[in-house]
Tab-separated table of C-alpha atoms in Angstrom:
chain	number	residue	atom	x	y	z
A	1	UNK	CA	-20.154	-57.974	-13.159
A	2	UNK	CA	-23.554	-56.803	-13.922
A	3	UNK	CA	-25.041	-60.282	-14.583
A	4	UNK	CA	-23.124	-61.267	-11.254
A	5	UNK	CA	-24.849	-58.814	-9.005
A	6	UNK	CA	-28.584	-59.509	-11.108
A	7	UNK	CA	-27.318	-63.294	-9.941
A	8	UNK	CA	-25.979	-62.983	-6.766
A	9	UNK	CA	-28.239	-63.543	-3.739
A	10	UNK	CA	-30.798	-66.211	-5.977
A	11	UNK	CA	-30.226	-69.018	-3.385
A	12	UNK	CA	-28.060	-67.408	-0.779
A	13	UNK	CA	-30.069	-64.655	-0.046
A	14	UNK	CA	-26.742	-62.692	0.315
A	15	UNK	CA	-27.474	-59.079	-1.893
A	16	UNK	CA	-25.835	-55.680	-2.517
A	17	UNK	CA	-26.912	-54.632	0.643
A	18	UNK	CA	-25.128	-56.766	2.675
A	19	UNK	CA	-22.279	-55.993	0.764
A	20	UNK	CA	-22.556	-52.351	1.237
A	21	UNK	CA	-23.483	-53.009	4.661
A	22	UNK	CA	-19.349	-54.734	5.012
A	23	UNK	CA	-17.965	-51.928	3.267
A	24	UNK	CA	-19.633	-49.465	5.460
A	25	UNK	CA	-18.438	-51.156	8.486
A	26	UNK	CA	-14.966	-51.132	7.422
A	27	UNK	CA	-14.632	-47.441	6.482
A	28	UNK	CA	-14.664	-45.873	9.962
A	29	UNK	CA	-11.183	-45.305	9.107
A	30	UNK	CA	-12.054	-43.466	6.256
A	31	UNK	CA	-13.894	-41.194	8.861
A	32	UNK	CA	-11.033	-40.269	10.945
A	33	UNK	CA	-8.798	-39.609	8.075
A	34	UNK	CA	-11.629	-36.881	6.692
A	35	UNK	CA	-11.538	-35.527	10.118
A	36	UNK	CA	-7.989	-35.007	10.349
A	37	UNK	CA	-8.509	-33.196	6.853
A	38	UNK	CA	-11.008	-30.484	8.314
A	39	UNK	CA	-9.031	-30.181	11.742
A	40	UNK	CA	-5.970	-29.538	9.980
A	41	UNK	CA	-7.541	-26.929	7.392
A	42	UNK	CA	-8.843	-25.151	10.577
A	43	UNK	CA	-5.411	-24.885	11.971
A	44	UNK	CA	-3.819	-23.607	8.854
A	45	UNK	CA	-6.968	-21.078	8.412
A	46	UNK	CA	-6.482	-19.710	12.211
A	47	UNK	CA	-2.640	-19.088	11.682
A	48	UNK	CA	-3.526	-17.524	8.298
A	49	UNK	CA	-5.326	-15.269	10.008
A	50	UNK	CA	-2.713	-14.559	12.801
A	51	UNK	CA	-0.558	-13.924	10.579
A	52	UNK	CA	-2.581	-11.495	8.580
A	53	UNK	CA	-3.450	-9.631	11.961
A	54	UNK	CA	0.404	-9.980	13.145
A	55	UNK	CA	1.769	-7.736	9.935
A	56	UNK	CA	-0.930	-5.373	10.069
A	57	UNK	CA	0.737	-4.546	14.045
A	58	UNK	CA	3.937	-4.904	12.302
A	59	UNK	CA	3.311	-2.345	9.628
A	60	UNK	CA	1.447	0.154	12.329
A	61	UNK	CA	4.560	-0.255	14.532
A	62	UNK	CA	6.956	0.695	11.694
A	63	UNK	CA	4.793	4.372	11.774
A	64	UNK	CA	6.211	5.339	15.142
A	65	UNK	CA	10.021	5.023	13.870
A	66	UNK	CA	8.806	7.923	11.379
A	67	UNK	CA	9.847	11.481	12.679
A	68	UNK	CA	6.543	13.053	10.518
A	69	UNK	CA	4.089	10.835	12.959
A	70	UNK	CA	5.754	12.717	16.250
A	71	UNK	CA	6.553	16.102	14.388
A	72	UNK	CA	3.515	16.895	12.826
A	73	UNK	CA	2.483	20.196	12.639
A	74	UNK	CA	-0.624	22.161	11.747
A	75	UNK	CA	-0.775	25.465	10.355
A	76	UNK	CA	-3.423	28.181	9.609
A	77	UNK	CA	-3.608	31.169	7.909
A	78	UNK	CA	-6.015	33.734	9.160
A	79	UNK	CA	-7.069	34.537	5.760
A	80	UNK	CA	-6.893	31.561	3.103
A	81	UNK	CA	-8.744	33.287	0.063
A	82	UNK	CA	-4.954	35.479	0.147
A	83	UNK	CA	-2.772	33.483	1.454
A	84	UNK	CA	-2.079	29.533	1.341
A	85	UNK	CA	-0.011	27.424	3.725
A	86	UNK	CA	1.564	24.055	4.095
A	87	UNK	CA	3.982	22.883	6.597
A	88	UNK	CA	6.521	20.063	7.135
A	89	UNK	CA	7.226	18.236	9.939
A	90	UNK	CA	10.089	20.223	11.103
A	91	UNK	CA	8.533	23.865	10.412
A	92	UNK	CA	9.329	26.040	13.188
A	93	UNK	CA	6.481	26.567	15.724
A	94	UNK	CA	4.813	30.129	15.959
A	95	UNK	CA	2.757	32.769	14.989
A	96	UNK	CA	3.682	35.146	12.130
A	97	UNK	CA	2.826	38.406	10.489
A	98	UNK	CA	2.623	38.436	6.744
A	99	UNK	CA	1.906	40.920	4.553
A	100	UNK	CA	1.591	40.234	0.666
A	101	UNK	CA	2.733	43.654	-1.412
A	102	UNK	CA	3.287	42.111	-4.589
A	103	UNK	CA	2.329	39.583	-6.949
A	104	UNK	CA	5.067	37.793	-8.923
A	105	UNK	CA	4.447	37.623	-12.854
A	106	UNK	CA	5.916	36.888	-16.082
A	107	UNK	CA	7.586	38.691	-18.731
A	108	UNK	CA	4.754	38.985	-22.291
A	109	UNK	CA	5.350	39.750	-25.503
A	110	UNK	CA	2.200	40.790	-27.634
A	111	UNK	CA	2.103	40.750	-31.412
A	112	UNK	CA	-0.884	43.354	-31.889
A	113	UNK	CA	-3.446	42.596	-34.572
A	114	UNK	CA	-1.802	40.445	-37.408
A	115	UNK	CA	-1.828	42.465	-40.789
A	116	UNK	CA	-2.914	38.677	-42.838
A	117	UNK	CA	-5.633	38.834	-40.398
A	118	UNK	CA	-7.264	42.262	-41.022
A	119	UNK	CA	-9.252	40.922	-42.932
A	120	UNK	CA	-12.515	39.838	-40.638
A	121	UNK	CA	-13.215	37.056	-43.143
A	122	UNK	CA	-10.245	35.047	-42.002
A	123	UNK	CA	-9.799	32.973	-39.069
A	124	UNK	CA	-7.116	31.692	-36.815
A	125	UNK	CA	-7.348	28.190	-38.844
A	126	UNK	CA	-6.786	29.829	-42.071
A	127	UNK	CA	-3.403	29.588	-44.240
A	128	UNK	CA	-1.380	32.807	-43.343
A	129	UNK	CA	1.119	32.764	-46.172
A	130	UNK	CA	3.659	33.237	-44.473
A	131	UNK	CA	7.171	31.940	-45.016
A	132	UNK	CA	10.440	32.050	-42.726
A	133	UNK	CA	12.105	30.643	-39.507
A	134	UNK	CA	12.817	32.534	-36.501
A	135	UNK	CA	14.300	31.459	-32.975
A	136	UNK	CA	13.637	32.260	-29.241
A	137	UNK	CA	15.636	31.939	-26.569
A	138	UNK	CA	15.379	33.232	-22.888
A	139	UNK	CA	17.766	34.545	-20.157
A	140	UNK	CA	18.833	30.990	-19.184
A	141	UNK	CA	19.899	30.488	-22.818
A	142	UNK	CA	23.547	29.164	-22.300
A	143	UNK	CA	26.129	28.753	-25.309
A	144	UNK	CA	27.596	25.189	-24.162
A	145	UNK	CA	23.936	23.807	-24.673
A	146	UNK	CA	22.514	25.727	-27.489
A	147	UNK	CA	20.282	22.670	-28.292
A	148	UNK	CA	18.764	22.806	-25.220
A	149	UNK	CA	17.955	26.462	-24.526
A	150	UNK	CA	17.037	27.626	-28.082
A	151	UNK	CA	13.792	26.627	-30.142
A	152	UNK	CA	13.849	26.914	-34.018
A	153	UNK	CA	10.611	27.696	-35.298
A	154	UNK	CA	10.000	26.655	-39.334
A	155	UNK	CA	7.217	28.517	-40.519
A	156	UNK	CA	5.328	27.367	-43.984
A	157	UNK	CA	2.473	29.245	-46.312
A	158	UNK	CA	0.101	26.818	-45.214
A	159	UNK	CA	0.081	27.221	-41.542
A	160	UNK	CA	-2.360	28.939	-39.669
A	161	UNK	CA	-1.957	31.155	-36.471
A	162	UNK	CA	-3.278	27.822	-34.701
A	163	UNK	CA	-0.493	26.179	-36.421
A	164	UNK	CA	2.205	28.573	-35.748
A	165	UNK	CA	1.639	28.674	-31.594
A	166	UNK	CA	1.123	24.954	-31.744
A	167	UNK	CA	4.646	24.892	-33.015
A	168	UNK	CA	6.355	27.639	-30.593
A	169	UNK	CA	4.241	25.877	-27.778
A	170	UNK	CA	6.184	22.242	-29.028
A	171	UNK	CA	9.486	23.948	-28.333
A	172	UNK	CA	8.579	25.669	-24.958
A	173	UNK	CA	10.719	23.036	-23.061
A	174	UNK	CA	13.902	24.560	-25.115
A	175	UNK	CA	12.591	28.156	-25.156
A	176	UNK	CA	10.961	28.531	-21.614
A	177	UNK	CA	8.078	30.682	-23.438
A	178	UNK	CA	4.755	29.851	-24.074
A	179	UNK	CA	2.386	31.161	-26.878
A	180	UNK	CA	-1.045	31.473	-26.843
A	181	UNK	CA	-4.105	33.306	-29.362
A	182	UNK	CA	-6.039	36.053	-27.316
A	183	UNK	CA	-8.176	38.388	-30.380
A	184	UNK	CA	-6.025	37.057	-33.265
A	185	UNK	CA	-2.899	38.035	-31.318
A	186	UNK	CA	-0.477	35.983	-30.290
A	187	UNK	CA	0.682	36.585	-26.523
A	188	UNK	CA	4.207	34.738	-25.807
A	189	UNK	CA	4.945	34.423	-22.021
A	190	UNK	CA	7.391	33.297	-20.194
A	191	UNK	CA	7.011	30.105	-18.494
A	192	UNK	CA	9.173	31.284	-15.245
A	193	UNK	CA	8.358	34.609	-13.357
A	194	UNK	CA	9.978	37.673	-12.456
A	195	UNK	CA	11.964	40.592	-13.963
A	196	UNK	CA	13.066	38.216	-16.674
A	197	UNK	CA	13.713	38.440	-20.566
A	198	UNK	CA	13.846	36.713	-23.801
A	199	UNK	CA	14.332	37.648	-27.507
A	200	UNK	CA	13.175	36.525	-31.277
A	201	UNK	CA	15.952	36.526	-33.540
A	202	UNK	CA	15.213	35.971	-37.222
A	203	UNK	CA	17.420	32.848	-38.475
A	204	UNK	CA	18.072	34.613	-42.095
A	205	UNK	CA	18.817	38.324	-41.217
A	206	UNK	CA	16.919	39.188	-44.596
A	207	UNK	CA	13.634	36.953	-43.095
A	208	UNK	CA	10.995	39.279	-42.428
A	209	UNK	CA	8.533	36.532	-40.543
A	210	UNK	CA	8.906	38.088	-36.879
A	211	UNK	CA	7.331	41.551	-38.319
A	212	UNK	CA	5.081	39.895	-40.653
A	213	UNK	CA	3.548	38.334	-37.150
A	214	UNK	CA	3.913	41.333	-35.378
A	215	UNK	CA	6.738	40.783	-33.187
A	216	UNK	CA	9.781	42.541	-32.721
A	217	UNK	CA	12.647	41.642	-34.555
A	218	UNK	CA	15.969	40.732	-32.715
A	219	UNK	CA	14.781	42.471	-29.559
A	220	UNK	CA	14.401	41.717	-26.234
A	221	UNK	CA	11.340	42.198	-23.533
A	222	UNK	CA	11.466	45.856	-22.484
A	223	UNK	CA	9.196	47.632	-20.270
A	224	UNK	CA	9.349	50.853	-21.882
A	225	UNK	CA	7.665	48.941	-25.521
A	226	UNK	CA	4.072	49.369	-25.485
A	227	UNK	CA	3.637	45.314	-26.591
A	228	UNK	CA	5.618	44.186	-24.223
A	229	UNK	CA	5.737	43.690	-20.202
A	230	UNK	CA	8.442	42.892	-18.057
A	231	UNK	CA	7.689	40.728	-15.226
A	232	UNK	CA	8.001	41.254	-11.378
A	233	UNK	CA	8.998	39.572	-8.485
A	234	UNK	CA	6.571	39.303	-5.536
A	235	UNK	CA	7.258	41.019	-2.240
A	236	UNK	CA	6.130	39.973	0.739
A	237	UNK	CA	6.658	41.254	4.468
A	238	UNK	CA	6.902	38.800	7.282
A	239	UNK	CA	7.755	39.997	10.964
A	240	UNK	CA	8.740	43.498	9.489
A	241	UNK	CA	11.331	41.888	7.238
A	242	UNK	CA	10.999	42.036	3.263
A	243	UNK	CA	11.220	39.152	1.254
A	244	UNK	CA	11.418	39.019	-2.604
A	245	UNK	CA	11.032	35.819	-5.026
A	246	UNK	CA	10.476	34.870	-8.313
A	247	UNK	CA	7.602	32.896	-7.757
A	248	UNK	CA	4.302	33.547	-5.591
A	249	UNK	CA	4.762	30.424	-4.226
A	250	UNK	CA	7.504	31.701	-1.046
A	251	UNK	CA	9.075	28.486	0.572
A	252	UNK	CA	12.366	30.242	2.677
A	253	UNK	CA	10.343	32.858	4.096
A	254	UNK	CA	9.385	30.875	7.272
A	255	UNK	CA	11.727	27.943	7.509
A	256	UNK	CA	9.636	24.847	6.777
A	257	UNK	CA	6.523	26.467	5.626
A	258	UNK	CA	5.314	27.065	2.305
A	259	UNK	CA	3.133	30.219	1.426
A	260	UNK	CA	1.354	30.256	-1.537
A	261	UNK	CA	0.227	34.053	-2.533
A	262	UNK	CA	-2.972	34.184	-4.030
A	263	UNK	CA	-4.044	37.869	-3.930
A	264	UNK	CA	-2.617	41.715	-2.566
A	265	UNK	CA	-3.206	42.234	1.458
A	266	UNK	CA	-5.176	45.026	2.258
A	267	UNK	CA	-2.817	48.499	3.572
A	268	UNK	CA	-1.927	48.148	6.951
A	269	UNK	CA	-3.931	44.694	7.571
A	270	UNK	CA	-0.747	41.765	7.758
A	271	UNK	CA	-2.571	38.152	7.555
A	272	UNK	CA	-1.681	35.924	10.767
A	273	UNK	CA	0.180	32.412	9.998
A	274	UNK	CA	-0.007	29.894	12.651
A	275	UNK	CA	1.978	26.841	13.150
A	276	UNK	CA	1.364	24.939	16.060
A	277	UNK	CA	2.240	20.770	16.934
A	278	UNK	CA	-0.460	18.380	15.841
A	279	UNK	CA	-0.291	15.604	18.652
A	280	UNK	CA	-3.824	14.286	16.770
A	281	UNK	CA	-1.460	12.061	14.326
A	282	UNK	CA	0.962	10.648	17.036
A	283	UNK	CA	-2.203	10.081	19.042
A	284	UNK	CA	-3.997	8.150	16.307
A	285	UNK	CA	-0.727	6.438	15.314
A	286	UNK	CA	-0.186	5.062	18.682
A	287	UNK	CA	-3.865	4.605	19.174
A	288	UNK	CA	-3.957	2.096	16.266
A	289	UNK	CA	-0.891	0.154	17.660
A	290	UNK	CA	-3.000	-0.728	21.053
A	291	UNK	CA	-6.203	-1.466	19.027
A	292	UNK	CA	-4.470	-3.974	16.679
A	293	UNK	CA	-2.581	-5.633	19.865
A	294	UNK	CA	-5.781	-6.346	21.234
A	295	UNK	CA	-7.528	-7.368	18.635
A	296	UNK	CA	-4.187	-9.911	17.861
A	297	UNK	CA	-4.852	-11.097	21.670
A	298	UNK	CA	-8.356	-11.428	21.505
A	299	UNK	CA	-8.198	-13.917	18.618
A	300	UNK	CA	-5.099	-15.394	19.822
A	301	UNK	CA	-6.967	-15.997	23.679
A	302	UNK	CA	-10.173	-17.419	21.323
A	303	UNK	CA	-8.025	-20.367	19.513
A	304	UNK	CA	-6.128	-21.624	22.854
A	305	UNK	CA	-9.717	-21.575	24.591
A	306	UNK	CA	-10.501	-25.089	25.675
A	307	UNK	CA	-13.939	-24.017	26.704
A	308	UNK	CA	-15.726	-25.444	29.348
A	309	UNK	CA	-14.672	-28.960	29.590
A	310	UNK	CA	-17.694	-29.698	32.002
A	311	UNK	CA	-20.186	-29.040	29.142
A	312	UNK	CA	-21.685	-31.812	27.210
A	313	UNK	CA	-20.995	-30.248	23.583
A	314	UNK	CA	-17.494	-28.240	24.836
A	315	UNK	CA	-16.245	-26.362	21.981
A	316	UNK	CA	-12.459	-25.290	21.926
A	317	UNK	CA	-10.191	-23.032	20.079
A	318	UNK	CA	-8.797	-24.414	16.708
A	319	UNK	CA	-5.238	-24.089	18.155
A	320	UNK	CA	-6.033	-25.308	21.686
A	321	UNK	CA	-2.808	-26.209	23.535
A	322	UNK	CA	-0.287	-24.771	20.736
A	323	UNK	CA	3.095	-23.977	22.253
A	324	UNK	CA	3.968	-21.435	19.465
A	325	UNK	CA	0.901	-19.481	20.152
A	326	UNK	CA	1.232	-19.711	23.702
A	327	UNK	CA	4.897	-17.891	23.222
A	328	UNK	CA	3.729	-15.373	21.330
A	329	UNK	CA	1.117	-14.310	23.565
A	330	UNK	CA	3.250	-14.521	26.313
A	331	UNK	CA	5.893	-12.201	24.459
A	332	UNK	CA	3.373	-9.689	23.113
A	333	UNK	CA	1.933	-8.973	26.900
A	334	UNK	CA	5.490	-9.033	28.153
A	335	UNK	CA	6.491	-6.631	26.014
A	336	UNK	CA	3.717	-4.222	26.528
A	337	UNK	CA	4.455	-3.697	30.629
A	338	UNK	CA	8.436	-3.964	30.566
A	339	UNK	CA	10.781	-1.424	30.993
A	340	UNK	CA	12.359	-0.099	28.408
A	341	UNK	CA	16.017	0.854	28.319
A	342	UNK	CA	16.468	4.424	26.022
A	343	UNK	CA	18.487	6.676	28.440
A	344	UNK	CA	15.128	8.184	29.658
A	345	UNK	CA	14.485	8.732	32.898
A	346	UNK	CA	10.853	10.418	32.364
A	347	UNK	CA	9.674	7.935	29.823
A	348	UNK	CA	10.896	4.388	30.065
A	349	UNK	CA	7.424	2.162	29.842
A	350	UNK	CA	3.878	2.401	28.158
A	351	UNK	CA	2.474	3.634	31.524
A	352	UNK	CA	4.609	6.940	31.411
A	353	UNK	CA	2.771	7.478	28.245
A	354	UNK	CA	-0.315	6.590	29.275
A	355	UNK	CA	-0.795	2.730	28.362
A	356	UNK	CA	-1.902	0.606	30.771
A	357	UNK	CA	-2.355	-3.655	30.348
A	358	UNK	CA	-4.971	-5.265	32.915
A	359	UNK	CA	-4.366	-8.959	33.791
A	360	UNK	CA	-6.051	-10.212	30.499
A	361	UNK	CA	-3.658	-8.741	28.341
A	362	UNK	CA	-6.097	-6.335	27.432
A	363	UNK	CA	-4.473	-2.261	26.882
A	364	UNK	CA	-5.948	0.903	27.512
A	365	UNK	CA	-4.693	4.387	26.013
A	366	UNK	CA	-5.050	7.590	28.312
A	367	UNK	CA	-4.620	10.031	25.928
A	368	UNK	CA	-4.632	12.594	28.081
A	369	UNK	CA	-1.320	11.388	29.941
A	370	UNK	CA	0.262	11.074	26.007
A	371	UNK	CA	-0.781	14.422	25.405
A	372	UNK	CA	1.065	15.305	28.892
A	373	UNK	CA	4.208	13.231	27.742
A	374	UNK	CA	4.464	14.415	24.609
A	375	UNK	CA	4.276	18.395	25.716
A	376	UNK	CA	6.923	17.901	27.915
A	377	UNK	CA	9.388	15.689	25.793
A	378	UNK	CA	7.797	14.168	22.372
A	379	UNK	CA	11.798	12.756	21.450
A	380	UNK	CA	11.238	10.639	24.558
A	381	UNK	CA	7.980	9.141	23.606
A	382	UNK	CA	9.652	8.487	20.002
A	383	UNK	CA	12.758	6.620	21.697
A	384	UNK	CA	10.292	4.630	24.207
A	385	UNK	CA	9.025	2.733	20.634
A	386	UNK	CA	12.214	3.238	18.979
A	387	UNK	CA	15.771	3.969	20.422
A	388	UNK	CA	17.895	5.929	17.937
A	389	UNK	CA	21.427	4.279	16.813
A	390	UNK	CA	24.511	5.198	18.743
A	391	UNK	CA	27.871	6.242	17.381
A	392	UNK	CA	30.771	4.713	18.814
A	393	UNK	CA	34.303	6.039	17.559
A	394	UNK	CA	36.395	3.885	15.659
A	395	UNK	CA	39.282	1.881	16.987
A	396	UNK	CA	43.305	2.916	15.939
A	397	UNK	CA	41.604	5.567	13.787
A	398	UNK	CA	39.224	3.382	11.847
A	399	UNK	CA	35.842	5.230	11.375
A	400	UNK	CA	33.140	5.626	13.888
A	401	UNK	CA	30.677	3.040	13.976
A	402	UNK	CA	26.942	3.027	14.141
A	403	UNK	CA	25.448	0.306	16.947
A	404	UNK	CA	21.345	0.269	16.723
A	405	UNK	CA	21.015	-2.199	20.036
A	406	UNK	CA	16.919	-2.021	19.216
A	407	UNK	CA	15.969	-1.435	22.723
A	408	UNK	CA	12.558	0.156	21.881
A	409	UNK	CA	9.471	-1.527	22.458
A	410	UNK	CA	8.777	-1.380	19.070
A	411	UNK	CA	11.606	-2.543	17.767
A	412	UNK	CA	11.341	-5.791	20.201
A	413	UNK	CA	7.649	-6.315	19.042
A	414	UNK	CA	8.502	-6.152	15.596
A	415	UNK	CA	11.443	-8.271	15.822
A	416	UNK	CA	9.158	-10.812	17.765
A	417	UNK	CA	6.384	-10.664	15.134
A	418	UNK	CA	9.049	-10.968	12.422
A	419	UNK	CA	9.755	-14.327	13.918
A	420	UNK	CA	6.489	-15.531	13.409
A	421	UNK	CA	5.345	-13.709	10.022
A	422	UNK	CA	9.166	-14.424	7.920
A	423	UNK	CA	8.191	-15.645	4.356
A	424	UNK	CA	11.278	-17.526	4.371
A	425	UNK	CA	12.026	-18.384	7.627
A	426	UNK	CA	9.006	-17.229	10.115
A	427	UNK	CA	7.313	-20.053	12.685
A	428	UNK	CA	3.821	-19.397	10.481
A	429	UNK	CA	5.449	-20.183	7.412
A	430	UNK	CA	7.023	-23.543	8.422
A	431	UNK	CA	3.690	-24.762	9.890
A	432	UNK	CA	1.917	-24.136	6.832
A	433	UNK	CA	4.057	-26.167	5.228
A	434	UNK	CA	3.801	-29.136	7.646
A	435	UNK	CA	0.197	-28.721	7.509
A	436	UNK	CA	0.360	-28.954	3.417
A	437	UNK	CA	2.243	-31.698	3.875
A	438	UNK	CA	0.386	-33.683	6.199
A	439	UNK	CA	-2.974	-32.808	4.219
A	440	UNK	CA	-1.496	-34.080	0.847
A	441	UNK	CA	-0.264	-37.251	3.351
A	442	UNK	CA	-4.014	-37.770	3.946
A	443	UNK	CA	-5.188	-37.754	0.562
A	444	UNK	CA	-3.340	-40.038	-0.479
A	445	UNK	CA	-3.444	-41.917	2.399
A	446	UNK	CA	-7.740	-41.452	1.582
A	447	UNK	CA	-7.032	-42.383	-2.106
A	448	UNK	CA	-5.667	-45.671	-0.964
A	449	UNK	CA	-8.149	-46.785	1.699
A	450	UNK	CA	-10.783	-46.192	-1.175
A	451	UNK	CA	-9.086	-48.327	-3.516
A	452	UNK	CA	-8.895	-51.262	-0.970
A	453	UNK	CA	-12.468	-50.576	0.012
A	454	UNK	CA	-13.347	-50.829	-3.969
A	455	UNK	CA	-11.172	-54.063	-3.978
A	456	UNK	CA	-12.929	-55.735	-1.197
A	457	UNK	CA	-16.317	-55.063	-2.599
A	458	UNK	CA	-15.327	-56.745	-5.838
A	459	UNK	CA	-13.898	-59.261	-4.213
A	460	UNK	CA	-16.987	-59.563	-1.516
A	461	UNK	CA	-19.268	-59.735	-4.923
A	462	UNK	CA	-17.249	-62.475	-6.533
A	463	UNK	CA	-17.459	-64.602	-3.428
A	464	UNK	CA	-21.012	-64.447	-2.682
A	465	UNK	CA	-21.780	-64.684	-6.734
A	466	UNK	CA	-19.474	-68.138	-6.317
A	467	UNK	CA	-21.688	-68.993	-3.207
A	468	UNK	CA	-24.855	-68.653	-5.009
A	469	UNK	CA	-23.457	-70.415	-8.134
A	470	UNK	CA	-22.478	-73.672	-6.093
A	471	UNK	CA	-25.940	-73.424	-4.133
A	472	UNK	CA	-27.330	-73.637	-7.610
A	473	UNK	CA	-25.301	-76.679	-8.478
A	474	UNK	CA	-25.942	-78.030	-5.153
A	475	UNK	CA	-29.680	-77.698	-6.059
A	476	UNK	CA	-29.470	-79.086	-9.312
A	477	UNK	CA	-27.727	-82.255	-8.205
A	478	UNK	CA	-30.240	-82.727	-5.352
A	479	UNK	CA	-32.996	-82.740	-8.101
A	480	UNK	CA	-31.297	-84.989	-10.107
A	481	UNK	CA	-30.437	-87.634	-7.018
A	482	UNK	CA	-33.949	-86.975	-5.836
A	483	UNK	CA	-35.261	-87.788	-9.435
A	484	UNK	CA	-33.202	-91.521	-9.534
A	485	UNK	CA	-34.526	-92.501	-6.181
A	486	UNK	CA	-38.021	-91.558	-7.015
A	487	UNK	CA	-38.623	-92.487	-10.946
A	488	UNK	CA	-41.377	-91.225	-12.456
A	489	UNK	CA	-44.438	-94.079	-11.994
A	490	UNK	CA	-45.655	-95.773	-15.198
A	491	UNK	CA	-49.223	-95.581	-16.599
């Protein structure tokens, strides 16, 4: 081929520039293929962006179904340093007077100075030379499940005080008792609060290991003994009613409210707990829906825009004229302005909660009107977005049947959105698959077209090379004939 290329054009004057011009003239269709690929990619990416935006709106609409969105509470303690407070969505509203009279504590047992450590040169890491076994049980001990409620501690001569405490704590889950070291003394503490007891028993009655550790043998926590302290319950007074609890976290004193007791109240100076409705969470959730709806409508408008047809270089949207996208735009706008059959007379459309839509489809939220609607009937506002299930009696003794008519605006809009974003049957999924197939077919066509062009290029080169060969041969023959008619003169 290299020799053919160097020879081509020697006589005819037709060189590679001529061949390239011929090929370029025939490659116009390739540009159409490439432009179509770019157009399909742009359309696919536009639908991908729409899918992301619709999915976000779908999730934000879903938050309007949750009770906590409409039943949020704000809680306040007049003194957070003494009384912490949290509230559930269904907490009872009101102001409560709370006096903390007593904090809950756990039962404890202290060993005192262990004789083996009386020597000041000994540390808690030195071996004590003690040998024996003892068990720990608390008042939750159940004879039916001794393996779950009894802990046996096996002490070896090489164990230090730190090792022994570690062994006790390894069995805390079974015994319910924790151990720690303070000034070379063991302090045993019940993991639960209140006036509870726990016992230490020697596994071998003749074993002195418990006494060697400075603890009481075969005894229980008793407030009258100097080395033990019986725990106590907490006590609070709420609106004049005294309540006790085996914890400093009290959950049942005020319905839906958890009180965390930190310190005692000053005598005669109760703290105030205030539980109010928190409409900020509801407002935020609805505002996010409105904002996302506007974002989608604006983006869809850009994709459907025909631009300015009179402009010389008019720019249109990537999906101009797409009927599926036009149906989506119309459906979303319609749902934002339609009445909802939810059985409410006070809240039946978006206007009733402060949402208005202009002629371009853009929505605006009037928070003042929304607050008024929430103050009057928060359940009706919620039912505007999600209608609750209806229960109809069964036929001829059959059980009752729950029916969800899905009349709420959010329910209908989520249904519309799902028809587009469903991974299996959604319109966008089907379009994406179609785009992929078309682009794959175009890629095959481009490959085939390029192969044909290369074949034509080779044919042109061969044809023009043969032309030069023929012209060379003709020139040679003409020279021969000329030599015959005009023989060289003799001297």
